[in-house]
PDB file of C-alpha atoms in Angstrom:
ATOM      1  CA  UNK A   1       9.034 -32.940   3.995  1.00 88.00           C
ATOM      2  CA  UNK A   2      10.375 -30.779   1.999  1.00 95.00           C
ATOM      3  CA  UNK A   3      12.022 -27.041   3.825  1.00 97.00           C
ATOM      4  CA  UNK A   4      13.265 -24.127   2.224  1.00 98.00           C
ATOM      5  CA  UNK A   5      15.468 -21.984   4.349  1.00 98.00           C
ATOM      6  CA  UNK A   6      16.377 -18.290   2.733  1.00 98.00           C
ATOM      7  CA  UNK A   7      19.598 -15.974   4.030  1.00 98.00           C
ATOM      8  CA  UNK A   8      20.792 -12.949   3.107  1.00 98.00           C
ATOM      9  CA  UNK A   9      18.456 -10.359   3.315  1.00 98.00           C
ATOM     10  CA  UNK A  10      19.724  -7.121   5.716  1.00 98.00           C
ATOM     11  CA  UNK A  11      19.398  -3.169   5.415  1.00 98.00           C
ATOM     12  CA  UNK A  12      21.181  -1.673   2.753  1.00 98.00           C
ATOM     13  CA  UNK A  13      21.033   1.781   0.829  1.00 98.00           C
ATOM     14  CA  UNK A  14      19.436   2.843  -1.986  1.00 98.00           C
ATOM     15  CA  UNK A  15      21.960   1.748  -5.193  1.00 98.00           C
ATOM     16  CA  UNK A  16      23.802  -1.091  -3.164  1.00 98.00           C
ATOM     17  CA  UNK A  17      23.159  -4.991  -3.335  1.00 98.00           C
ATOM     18  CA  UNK A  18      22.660  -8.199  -1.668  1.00 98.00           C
ATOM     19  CA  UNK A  19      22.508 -11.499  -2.614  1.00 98.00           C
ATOM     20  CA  UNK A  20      20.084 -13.683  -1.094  1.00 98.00           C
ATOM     21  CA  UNK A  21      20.128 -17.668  -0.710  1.00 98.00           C
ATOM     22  CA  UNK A  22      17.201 -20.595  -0.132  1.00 98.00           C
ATOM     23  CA  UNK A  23      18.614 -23.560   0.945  1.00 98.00           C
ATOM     24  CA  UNK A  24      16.438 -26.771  -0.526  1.00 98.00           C
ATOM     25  CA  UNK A  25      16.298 -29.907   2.133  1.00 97.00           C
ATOM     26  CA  UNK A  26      16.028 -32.141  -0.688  1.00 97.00           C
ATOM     27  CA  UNK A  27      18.738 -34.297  -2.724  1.00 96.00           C
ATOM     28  CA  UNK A  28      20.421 -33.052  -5.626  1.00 97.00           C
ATOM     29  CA  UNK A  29      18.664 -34.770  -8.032  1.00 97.00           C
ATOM     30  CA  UNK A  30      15.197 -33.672  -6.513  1.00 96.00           C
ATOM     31  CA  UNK A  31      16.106 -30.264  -6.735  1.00 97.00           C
ATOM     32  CA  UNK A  32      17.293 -30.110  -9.975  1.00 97.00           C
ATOM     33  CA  UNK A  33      13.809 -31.297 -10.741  1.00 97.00           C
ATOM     34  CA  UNK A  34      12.232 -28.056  -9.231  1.00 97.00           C
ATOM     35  CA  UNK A  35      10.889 -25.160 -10.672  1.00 98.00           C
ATOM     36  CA  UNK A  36      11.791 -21.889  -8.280  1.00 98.00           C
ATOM     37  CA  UNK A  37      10.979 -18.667  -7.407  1.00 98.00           C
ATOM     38  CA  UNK A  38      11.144 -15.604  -5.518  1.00 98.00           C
ATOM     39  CA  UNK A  39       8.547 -13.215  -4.000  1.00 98.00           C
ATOM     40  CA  UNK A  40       7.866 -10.366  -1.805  1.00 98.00           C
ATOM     41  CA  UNK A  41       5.916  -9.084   0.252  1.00 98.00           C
ATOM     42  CA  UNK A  42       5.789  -5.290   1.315  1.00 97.00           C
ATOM     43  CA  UNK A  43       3.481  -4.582   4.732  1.00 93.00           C
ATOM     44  CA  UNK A  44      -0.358  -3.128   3.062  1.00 95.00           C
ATOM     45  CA  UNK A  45       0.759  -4.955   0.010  1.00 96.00           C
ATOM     46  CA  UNK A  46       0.092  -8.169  -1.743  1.00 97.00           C
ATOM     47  CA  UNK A  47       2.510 -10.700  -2.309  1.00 97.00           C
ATOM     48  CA  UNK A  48       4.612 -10.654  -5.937  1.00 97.00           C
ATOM     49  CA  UNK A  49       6.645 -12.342  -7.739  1.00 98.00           C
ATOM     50  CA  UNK A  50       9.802 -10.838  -8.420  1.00 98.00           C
ATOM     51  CA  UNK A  51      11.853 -13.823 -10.146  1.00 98.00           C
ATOM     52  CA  UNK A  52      11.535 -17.719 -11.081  1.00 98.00           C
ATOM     53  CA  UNK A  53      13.468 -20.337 -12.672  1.00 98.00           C
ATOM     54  CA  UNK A  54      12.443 -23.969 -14.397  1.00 96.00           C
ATOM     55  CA  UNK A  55      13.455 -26.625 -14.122  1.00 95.00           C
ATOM     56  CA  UNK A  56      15.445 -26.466 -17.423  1.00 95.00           C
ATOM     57  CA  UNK A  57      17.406 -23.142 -15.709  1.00 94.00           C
ATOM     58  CA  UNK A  58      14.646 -20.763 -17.656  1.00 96.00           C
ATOM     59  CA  UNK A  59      14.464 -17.757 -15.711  1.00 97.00           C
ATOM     60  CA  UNK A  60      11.136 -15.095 -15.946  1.00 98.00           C
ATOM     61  CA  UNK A  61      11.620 -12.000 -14.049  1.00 98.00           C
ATOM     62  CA  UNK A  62       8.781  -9.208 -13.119  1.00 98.00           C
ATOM     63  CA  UNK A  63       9.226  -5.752 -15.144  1.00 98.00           C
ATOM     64  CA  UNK A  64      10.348  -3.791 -11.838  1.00 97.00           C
ATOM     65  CA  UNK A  65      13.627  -5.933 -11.616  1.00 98.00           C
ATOM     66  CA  UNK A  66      14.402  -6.798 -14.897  1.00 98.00           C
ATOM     67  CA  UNK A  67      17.966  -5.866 -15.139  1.00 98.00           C
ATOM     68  CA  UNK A  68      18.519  -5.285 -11.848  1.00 98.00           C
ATOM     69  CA  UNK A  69      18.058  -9.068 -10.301  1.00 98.00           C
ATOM     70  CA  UNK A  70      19.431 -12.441 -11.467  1.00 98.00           C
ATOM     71  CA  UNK A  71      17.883 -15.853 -10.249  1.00 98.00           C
ATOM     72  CA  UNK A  72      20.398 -18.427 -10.398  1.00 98.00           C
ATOM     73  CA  UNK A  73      19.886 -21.998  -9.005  1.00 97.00           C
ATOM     74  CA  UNK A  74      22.651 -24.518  -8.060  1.00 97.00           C
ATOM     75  CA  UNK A  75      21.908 -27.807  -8.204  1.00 96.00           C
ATOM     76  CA  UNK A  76      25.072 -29.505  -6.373  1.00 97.00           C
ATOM     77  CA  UNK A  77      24.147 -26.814  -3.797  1.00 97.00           C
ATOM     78  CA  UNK A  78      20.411 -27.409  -3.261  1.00 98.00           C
ATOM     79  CA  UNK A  79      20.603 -23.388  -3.175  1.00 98.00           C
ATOM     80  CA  UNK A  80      19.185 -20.600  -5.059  1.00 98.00           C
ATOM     81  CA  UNK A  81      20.100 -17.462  -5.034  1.00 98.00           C
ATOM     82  CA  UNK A  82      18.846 -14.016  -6.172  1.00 98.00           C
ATOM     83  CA  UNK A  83      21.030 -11.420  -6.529  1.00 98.00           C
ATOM     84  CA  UNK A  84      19.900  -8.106  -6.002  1.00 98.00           C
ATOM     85  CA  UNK A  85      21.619  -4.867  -7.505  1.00 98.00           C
ATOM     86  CA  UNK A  86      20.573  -1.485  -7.814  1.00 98.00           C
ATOM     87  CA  UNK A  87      18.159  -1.873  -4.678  1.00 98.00           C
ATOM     88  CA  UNK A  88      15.487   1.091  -4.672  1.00 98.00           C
ATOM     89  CA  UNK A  89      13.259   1.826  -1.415  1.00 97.00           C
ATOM     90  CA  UNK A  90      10.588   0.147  -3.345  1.00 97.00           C
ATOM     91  CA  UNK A  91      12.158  -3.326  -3.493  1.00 98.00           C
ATOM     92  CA  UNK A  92      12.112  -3.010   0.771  1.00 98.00           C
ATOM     93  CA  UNK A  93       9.966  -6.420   1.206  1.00 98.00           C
ATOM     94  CA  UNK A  94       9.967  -9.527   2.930  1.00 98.00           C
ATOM     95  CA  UNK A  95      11.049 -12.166   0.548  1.00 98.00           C
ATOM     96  CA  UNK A  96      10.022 -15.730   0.203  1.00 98.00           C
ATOM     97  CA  UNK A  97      11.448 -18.687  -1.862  1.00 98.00           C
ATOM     98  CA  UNK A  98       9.061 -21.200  -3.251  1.00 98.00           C
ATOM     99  CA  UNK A  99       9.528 -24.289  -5.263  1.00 98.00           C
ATOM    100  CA  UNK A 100       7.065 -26.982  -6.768  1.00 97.00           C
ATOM    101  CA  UNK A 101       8.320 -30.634  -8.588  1.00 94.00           C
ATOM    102  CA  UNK A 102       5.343 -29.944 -10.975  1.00 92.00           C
ATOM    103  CA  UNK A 103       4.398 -28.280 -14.241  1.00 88.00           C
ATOM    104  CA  UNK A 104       4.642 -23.899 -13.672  1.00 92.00           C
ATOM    105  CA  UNK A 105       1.895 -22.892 -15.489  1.00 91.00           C
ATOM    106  CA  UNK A 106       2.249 -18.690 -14.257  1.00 93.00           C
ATOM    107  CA  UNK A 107       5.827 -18.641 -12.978  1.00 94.00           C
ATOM    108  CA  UNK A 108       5.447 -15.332 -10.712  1.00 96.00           C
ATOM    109  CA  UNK A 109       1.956 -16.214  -9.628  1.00 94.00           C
ATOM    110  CA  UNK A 110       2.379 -18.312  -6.274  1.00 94.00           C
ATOM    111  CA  UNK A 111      -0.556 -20.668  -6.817  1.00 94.00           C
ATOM    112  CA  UNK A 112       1.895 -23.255  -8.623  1.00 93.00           C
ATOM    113  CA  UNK A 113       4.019 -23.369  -5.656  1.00 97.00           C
ATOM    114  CA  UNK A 114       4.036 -26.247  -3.109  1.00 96.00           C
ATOM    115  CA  UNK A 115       7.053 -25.681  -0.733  1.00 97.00           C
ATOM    116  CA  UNK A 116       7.714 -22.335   0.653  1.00 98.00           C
ATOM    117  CA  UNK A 117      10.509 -20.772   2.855  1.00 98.00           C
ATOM    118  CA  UNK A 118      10.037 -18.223   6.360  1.00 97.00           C
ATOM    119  CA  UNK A 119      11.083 -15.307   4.734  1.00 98.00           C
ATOM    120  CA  UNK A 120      13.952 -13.128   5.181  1.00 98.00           C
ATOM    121  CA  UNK A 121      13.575  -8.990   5.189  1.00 98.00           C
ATOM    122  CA  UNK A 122      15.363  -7.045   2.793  1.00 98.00           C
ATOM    123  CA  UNK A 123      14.960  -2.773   3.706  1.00 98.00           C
ATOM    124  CA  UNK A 124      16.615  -0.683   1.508  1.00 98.00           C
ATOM    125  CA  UNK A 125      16.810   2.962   2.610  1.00 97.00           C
ATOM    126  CA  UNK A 126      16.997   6.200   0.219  1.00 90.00           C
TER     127      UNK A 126
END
């Protein structure tokens, strides 16, 4: 079974960062076989994807982070991260890591995704 475990998240202000983590319960070589990603879901909204990486270390990001975020994934680690900079009130979500061992057809659309994390809460106040 397969569990994805994500840190990091916390209150911060408007312009400041934080970096969050999903820690894989898999072994290395499985998890350098996934493709990631990150979502979010704000409360009255539907879930998005913010971020996602291949397999191959690929990353695809959604217009509303694009060079504010960076998906990295370490495979000696079983961890990826997203780092967050520049955090607006808007990017105040609950955010999810997801991974899947097969083919991402839509990498911020979450039907491609088997495994998925709890959550952890990112607010971000103006």
């Amino acid at each position: 079974q397969v569990q994805l475990q994500e840190s990091g998240g916390g209150s911060v202000q408007a312009g400041g960062s934080l970096r969050l983590s999903c820690a894989a319960s898999v072994t290395r070589y499985t998890f350098s076989t996934f493709s990631m990603g990150w979502f979010r879901q704000a409360p009255g909204k539907e879930r998005e994807g913010v971020a996602a990486i291949d397999n191959h270390g690929s990353p695809t990001y959604a217009d509303s982070v694009k060079g504010r975020f960076t998906i990295s994934k370490d495979n000696a680690e079983t961890t990826l991260y997203l780092q967050m900079n520049s955090l607006k009130a808007e990017d105040t979500a609950m955010y999810y890591c997801a991974a899947t061992g097969t083919v991402v057809v839509w990498p911020l659309e979450g039907r491609d995704y088997h495994y998925w994390g709890q959550g952890t809460q990112v607010t971000v106040s103006s």
